[in-house]
Amino acid sequence: TGGTTGVSKGAMLSHRNMVYNVQQTITWQGDVYDDIDQVIAITALPLYHIFSLEGNCLTVMALGGQNVLITNPRDFEGFAKEIAQFRFNLFTGVNTMFASLMHTPSFSKIDFSYLRVSIGGGMAVQPAVAKEWKEKTGQTILQGYGLTETSPVAICCKVGSEFDGSIGLPVPSTDVMIANDDGAALPIGEIGEICIKGPQVMEGYWQRPEATAEVMLPGGWLRTGDVGRMDEGGYVWIEDRKKDMILVSGFNVYPNEIENVVVEIDGILEAAAIGVADEKSGEIVKIFAVRTTDSVTEQDILDYCRENLTGYKRPKIVEFRDELPKTNVGKILRRALRD
């Protein structure tokens, strides 16, 4: 596992888990590639990461397609020039990758007319990033959700749907439940922990029976550690990582919501919100931001948040950084910022 909120653990995935997940993914995509002789996928995330291994390598190979490997996706200029040579149909990535690629000069030379599916996973896709991607490529970023522990695909937006912030519906043969801390199902619309049951759920953590017991509920349900809700239509909405939640004067504050607002500001490329200890309210919100221009000030961020966020959610501290700590696939590590 990535270890974004704690120590990395070995998730035991059987061949059965992986084969099922490839078939689930192929069934989910429907007939979107039926008129294409050979699917071409842009594979910029490393193949040792479960998202790229299953979603690109194994699934595209099962379709008889081609993966275009980008060996150094952090060289965004080289990345853009490389993929401009291909008539690609599938693009998978994480929010930070979409955002940085769109702010690369050579991005304007890429032909997106053959692109059928854009999938964002690994972290929440921010509305501002999704909107800009649709404007520039004509394609909607479909949010997908899963974990190393689910091989990884468990929930995904429907092909052809518009971006609305949800992570979509469970993929075939998968059940999703929103549960309270005791593992009991919550009513529609209530916020709780996302739990998943299906043939893609791991066998357990390697040589860590206690850790396995902590996340597995009776009946084969996996506790994901992510907080979310389900609407009347069965669509799932993710709020945030349970361990990243900020508690301000007894109110739950989800970092994703704060970050989504801050990146709407022109000149802000990335943002991360964490909780900082405070004598009066328990915790206050601190924002770390990466600017594309020095003209954006701390006061600009505070003012914008005052206009767009409820009082207790507003950041009290702003710190600018040249870059934010990330995993090898580009997920922002809030844990490293807290440490």
Coordinates of C-alpha atoms in Angstrom, one line a residue:
T1 CA 0.0 0.0 0.0
G2 CA 1.0 3.6 -0.5
G3 CA 1.2 4.4 3.2
T4 CA -0.2 7.9 2.7
T5 CA -1.7 8.1 6.2
G6 CA 0.6 5.6 8.0
V7 CA 3.0 2.7 7.6
S8 CA 3.0 0.9 4.3
K9 CA 1.6 -2.7 4.4
G10 CA 1.8 -5.6 2.0
A11 CA -1.7 -6.3 0.6
M12 CA -2.1 -9.9 -0.6
L13 CA -3.8 -9.9 -4.0
S14 CA -4.4 -13.2 -5.6
H15 CA -4.5 -13.9 -9.3
R16 CA -8.3 -14.3 -8.8
N17 CA -8.5 -10.8 -7.4
M18 CA -6.6 -9.3 -10.3
V19 CA -8.4 -11.3 -13.1
Y20 CA -11.8 -10.4 -11.6
N21 CA -10.8 -6.7 -11.5
V22 CA -9.6 -6.7 -15.1
Q23 CA -13.0 -8.2 -16.1
Q24 CA -14.9 -5.7 -14.0
T25 CA -13.1 -2.9 -15.7
I26 CA -13.7 -4.2 -19.2
T27 CA -17.4 -4.7 -18.4
W28 CA -17.6 -1.2 -16.9
Q29 CA -16.2 0.5 -20.1
G30 CA -18.9 -1.1 -22.3
D31 CA -18.6 -0.5 -26.0
V32 CA -16.6 2.7 -25.9
Y33 CA -13.6 1.2 -27.8
D34 CA -15.6 -1.2 -30.1
D35 CA -14.8 0.7 -33.3
I36 CA -11.1 1.0 -32.6
D37 CA -8.6 -1.5 -34.0
Q38 CA -6.1 -1.1 -31.2
V39 CA -6.6 0.9 -28.1
I40 CA -3.7 3.2 -27.2
A41 CA -3.3 4.2 -23.6
I42 CA -1.0 6.8 -22.1
T43 CA 0.6 5.2 -19.1
A44 CA 2.4 7.8 -17.1
L45 CA 2.0 6.4 -13.6
P46 CA 4.6 3.8 -12.6
L47 CA 3.6 0.2 -13.3
Y48 CA 4.4 -0.9 -9.7
H49 CA 1.4 1.2 -8.6
I50 CA -1.8 -0.8 -8.5
F51 CA -3.8 1.9 -10.5
S52 CA -1.4 1.7 -13.5
L53 CA -0.8 -2.0 -13.2
E54 CA -4.5 -3.0 -13.4
G55 CA -6.1 0.0 -15.2
N56 CA -3.4 0.3 -17.9
C57 CA -1.0 -2.6 -18.1
L58 CA -3.3 -5.6 -17.5
T59 CA -6.6 -4.2 -18.8
V60 CA -5.2 -2.7 -22.0
M61 CA -3.2 -5.9 -22.6
A62 CA -6.4 -7.9 -22.2
L63 CA -7.9 -5.7 -24.9
G64 CA -4.9 -6.3 -27.2
G65 CA -4.0 -2.6 -26.9
Q66 CA -0.8 -0.6 -26.5
N67 CA 0.5 1.1 -23.5
V68 CA 2.7 4.2 -24.1
L69 CA 5.0 4.3 -21.1
I70 CA 6.1 7.7 -19.9
T71 CA 9.3 7.0 -17.9
N72 CA 9.6 10.4 -16.3
P73 CA 6.1 12.1 -16.0
R74 CA 7.6 14.9 -13.8
D75 CA 9.3 16.2 -17.0
F76 CA 6.0 17.6 -18.2
E77 CA 7.5 19.3 -21.3
G78 CA 9.0 15.9 -22.4
F79 CA 5.7 14.2 -21.4
A80 CA 3.7 16.5 -23.6
K81 CA 6.0 16.1 -26.6
E82 CA 6.0 12.3 -26.3
I83 CA 2.3 11.8 -26.2
A84 CA 1.7 14.3 -29.0
Q85 CA 3.1 11.6 -31.4
F86 CA 0.2 9.2 -30.6
R87 CA -3.5 9.0 -31.4
F88 CA -4.3 7.8 -27.9
N89 CA -7.7 6.7 -26.6
L90 CA -7.2 6.3 -22.9
F91 CA -5.5 8.7 -20.4
T92 CA -5.2 7.9 -16.8
G93 CA -3.7 10.1 -14.1
V94 CA -4.0 11.8 -10.8
N95 CA -5.2 15.3 -10.1
T96 CA -1.7 16.9 -9.8
M97 CA -0.7 15.4 -13.1
F98 CA -3.7 16.8 -15.0
A99 CA -3.1 20.2 -13.5
S100 CA 0.6 20.4 -14.2
L101 CA 0.3 19.0 -17.7
M102 CA -2.2 21.6 -18.6
H103 CA 0.2 24.4 -17.5
T104 CA 2.9 23.0 -19.8
P105 CA 3.7 25.0 -23.0
S106 CA 3.7 22.0 -25.3
F107 CA 0.3 20.9 -24.0
S108 CA -1.4 23.0 -26.8
K109 CA 0.2 20.8 -29.5
I110 CA -1.4 17.6 -28.3
D111 CA -4.2 16.1 -30.4
F112 CA -7.0 15.0 -28.1
S113 CA -9.5 14.2 -30.9
Y114 CA -9.0 10.4 -30.5
L115 CA -9.4 10.4 -26.7
R116 CA -12.4 8.4 -25.5
V117 CA -11.8 8.0 -21.8
S118 CA -9.9 10.1 -19.2
I119 CA -9.8 8.5 -15.7
G120 CA -8.6 10.3 -12.5
G121 CA -7.8 8.3 -9.5
G122 CA -5.4 8.0 -6.5
M123 CA -6.8 11.2 -5.0
A124 CA -9.8 13.4 -5.5
V125 CA -10.1 15.3 -8.8
Q126 CA -10.7 18.9 -8.0
P127 CA -13.6 20.6 -9.8
A128 CA -11.4 23.4 -11.1
V129 CA -9.0 20.9 -12.7
A130 CA -11.9 18.8 -14.2
K131 CA -13.5 22.0 -15.7
E132 CA -10.2 23.1 -17.3
W133 CA -9.5 19.6 -18.7
K134 CA -13.0 19.5 -20.3
E135 CA -12.5 22.9 -21.8
K136 CA -9.1 22.1 -23.3
T137 CA -9.5 18.4 -24.3
G138 CA -13.3 18.1 -24.8
Q139 CA -13.3 15.1 -22.5
T140 CA -14.7 14.6 -19.0
I141 CA -12.4 13.3 -16.3
L142 CA -14.2 10.2 -14.9
Q143 CA -13.4 9.8 -11.3
G144 CA -12.5 6.2 -10.3
Y145 CA -12.1 5.0 -6.7
G146 CA -10.3 2.1 -5.1
L147 CA -7.3 1.0 -3.0
T148 CA -4.4 -1.4 -3.3
E149 CA -6.6 -3.6 -1.1
T150 CA -9.3 -3.7 -3.8
S151 CA -7.0 -4.6 -6.7
P152 CA -7.9 -1.5 -7.1
V153 CA -11.1 -0.6 -8.9
A154 CA -14.2 -0.6 -6.8
I155 CA -16.3 2.5 -7.8
C156 CA -16.2 4.5 -11.0
C157 CA -18.2 7.2 -12.9
K158 CA -20.1 6.0 -16.0
V159 CA -18.4 6.4 -19.4
G160 CA -20.1 9.4 -21.1
S161 CA -21.2 11.1 -17.8
E162 CA -20.4 14.7 -16.8
F163 CA -18.2 15.6 -13.9
D164 CA -20.3 16.3 -10.8
G165 CA -17.8 15.5 -8.0
S166 CA -19.1 12.0 -7.2
I167 CA -16.9 8.9 -7.6
G168 CA -19.7 7.1 -9.4
L169 CA -21.3 3.7 -8.9
P170 CA -19.9 0.4 -7.8
V171 CA -18.3 -1.7 -10.6
P172 CA -20.0 -5.0 -11.5
S173 CA -20.1 -7.7 -8.7
T174 CA -19.2 -5.0 -6.1
D175 CA -21.3 -3.9 -3.0
V176 CA -20.7 -0.6 -1.2
M177 CA -21.9 0.4 2.2
I178 CA -21.5 3.6 4.2
A179 CA -20.9 2.5 7.8
N180 CA -20.6 4.0 11.3
D181 CA -17.6 3.4 13.6
D182 CA -19.2 0.1 14.7
G183 CA -19.5 -1.2 11.2
A184 CA -23.3 -0.8 11.0
A185 CA -24.9 0.5 7.7
L186 CA -26.0 4.2 7.8
P187 CA -29.0 5.6 6.0
I188 CA -28.8 7.2 2.5
G189 CA -27.2 10.6 2.6
E190 CA -25.4 10.2 6.0
I191 CA -21.6 10.5 6.2
G192 CA -19.6 7.5 7.3
E193 CA -16.8 5.1 6.3
I194 CA -16.9 3.7 2.8
C195 CA -16.9 -0.2 3.0
I196 CA -16.5 -2.5 0.0
K197 CA -17.3 -6.1 -0.6
G198 CA -16.5 -8.0 -3.9
P199 CA -14.2 -10.5 -5.6
Q200 CA -11.4 -7.9 -5.9
V201 CA -11.0 -7.4 -2.1
M202 CA -7.6 -8.6 -0.9
E203 CA -6.9 -11.8 1.0
G204 CA -5.4 -9.7 3.9
Y205 CA -2.2 -7.9 4.9
W206 CA 1.0 -9.9 4.6
Q207 CA 2.0 -11.3 7.9
R208 CA -0.1 -8.7 9.8
P209 CA -3.2 -10.5 11.1
E210 CA -4.0 -7.8 13.6
A211 CA -3.9 -5.1 10.9
T212 CA -6.1 -7.3 8.7
A213 CA -8.6 -7.8 11.5
E214 CA -8.8 -4.0 12.0
V215 CA -10.1 -3.4 8.4
M216 CA -12.2 -6.5 7.7
L217 CA -15.8 -6.6 8.9
P218 CA -17.9 -9.8 9.2
G219 CA -19.2 -10.9 5.8
G220 CA -16.1 -9.9 3.8
W221 CA -16.5 -6.1 4.1
L222 CA -13.4 -4.0 3.8
R223 CA -13.2 -0.7 5.8
T224 CA -11.4 1.7 3.4
G225 CA -10.5 4.4 5.9
D226 CA -12.2 6.9 3.5
V227 CA -15.2 9.0 4.6
G228 CA -18.1 9.4 2.2
R229 CA -21.9 9.2 1.6
M230 CA -24.3 7.6 -0.9
D231 CA -27.2 9.4 -2.6
E232 CA -30.6 8.0 -3.6
G233 CA -29.3 6.9 -7.0
G234 CA -26.5 4.8 -5.4
Y235 CA -23.8 7.3 -6.4
V236 CA -20.9 7.6 -3.9
W237 CA -19.4 10.9 -2.8
I238 CA -16.1 10.9 -1.0
E239 CA -15.4 13.5 1.7
D240 CA -11.9 12.7 2.7
R241 CA -9.5 10.3 4.4
K242 CA -10.7 9.5 7.9
K243 CA -7.2 10.2 9.4
D244 CA -6.9 13.6 7.6
M245 CA -10.1 15.0 9.0
I246 CA -9.7 18.3 10.9
L247 CA -11.7 18.9 14.1
V248 CA -12.4 22.6 14.6
S249 CA -14.5 23.4 17.8
G250 CA -16.2 20.1 17.5
F251 CA -17.0 20.5 13.8
N252 CA -15.6 18.0 11.2
V253 CA -13.6 19.8 8.5
Y254 CA -12.6 17.9 5.3
P255 CA -9.4 19.1 3.7
N256 CA -10.6 18.3 0.2
E257 CA -13.3 21.0 0.5
I258 CA -10.8 23.6 1.6
E259 CA -8.3 22.6 -1.1
N260 CA -11.0 22.7 -3.9
V261 CA -11.8 26.3 -3.0
V262 CA -8.1 27.5 -2.8
V263 CA -7.2 26.0 -6.3
E264 CA -10.0 28.1 -7.8
I265 CA -7.8 31.1 -7.3
D266 CA -6.0 32.2 -10.4
G267 CA -2.3 31.7 -9.9
I268 CA -2.6 28.7 -7.5
L269 CA -1.5 25.4 -8.9
E270 CA -1.8 23.1 -5.9
A271 CA -3.0 23.3 -2.3
A272 CA -3.0 21.1 0.8
A273 CA -4.9 21.6 4.1
I274 CA -4.0 20.2 7.5
G275 CA -5.1 20.7 11.1
V276 CA -2.8 22.6 13.5
A277 CA -3.2 22.4 17.3
D278 CA -5.0 25.4 18.8
E279 CA -5.8 26.2 22.4
K280 CA -9.2 27.7 21.8
S281 CA -10.7 25.5 19.1
G282 CA -8.7 22.3 19.3
E283 CA -7.4 22.6 15.8
I284 CA -7.3 25.3 13.1
V285 CA -6.9 25.0 9.3
K286 CA -3.6 25.6 7.7
I287 CA -3.1 25.8 3.9
F288 CA 0.0 25.1 2.0
A289 CA -0.1 26.4 -1.5
V290 CA 2.1 26.4 -4.7
R291 CA 1.9 29.5 -6.8
T292 CA 2.4 30.0 -10.5
T293 CA 2.8 33.7 -9.9
D294 CA 4.2 35.7 -6.9
S295 CA 1.3 38.2 -7.3
V296 CA -1.0 35.9 -5.3
T297 CA -0.6 36.8 -1.6
E298 CA -1.6 35.2 1.7
Q299 CA -4.3 37.9 2.1
D300 CA -5.8 36.9 -1.4
I301 CA -6.2 33.4 -0.2
L302 CA -7.7 34.4 3.2
D303 CA -10.1 36.8 1.5
Y304 CA -11.3 34.3 -1.1
C305 CA -11.9 31.7 1.6
R306 CA -13.8 34.2 3.6
E307 CA -16.2 34.7 0.7
N308 CA -16.5 30.9 -0.1
L309 CA -16.3 29.0 3.1
T310 CA -18.2 28.8 6.4
G311 CA -16.4 30.5 9.3
Y312 CA -15.0 27.4 11.1
K313 CA -13.7 26.0 7.7
R314 CA -11.6 29.1 6.8
P315 CA -7.8 28.7 6.9
K316 CA -6.1 30.8 9.6
I317 CA -2.6 30.1 8.4
V318 CA -1.2 30.2 4.8
E319 CA 2.3 29.0 3.8
F320 CA 3.6 29.1 0.3
R321 CA 5.9 26.3 -0.9
D322 CA 7.8 25.8 -4.2
E323 CA 6.4 22.2 -4.2
L324 CA 4.3 19.9 -2.0
P325 CA 5.6 16.5 -0.8
K326 CA 4.1 13.7 -3.0
T327 CA 4.1 10.0 -3.4
N328 CA 5.7 8.5 -6.5
V329 CA 2.4 8.7 -8.3
G330 CA 1.8 12.3 -7.4
K331 CA -0.5 12.1 -4.4
I332 CA 0.0 15.0 -2.0
L333 CA 1.2 13.7 1.3
R334 CA -0.6 15.7 4.0
R335 CA 1.0 13.4 6.6
A336 CA 4.5 14.8 5.6
L337 CA 3.2 18.3 6.0
R338 CA 1.8 17.5 9.5
D339 CA 5.1 16.0 10.5

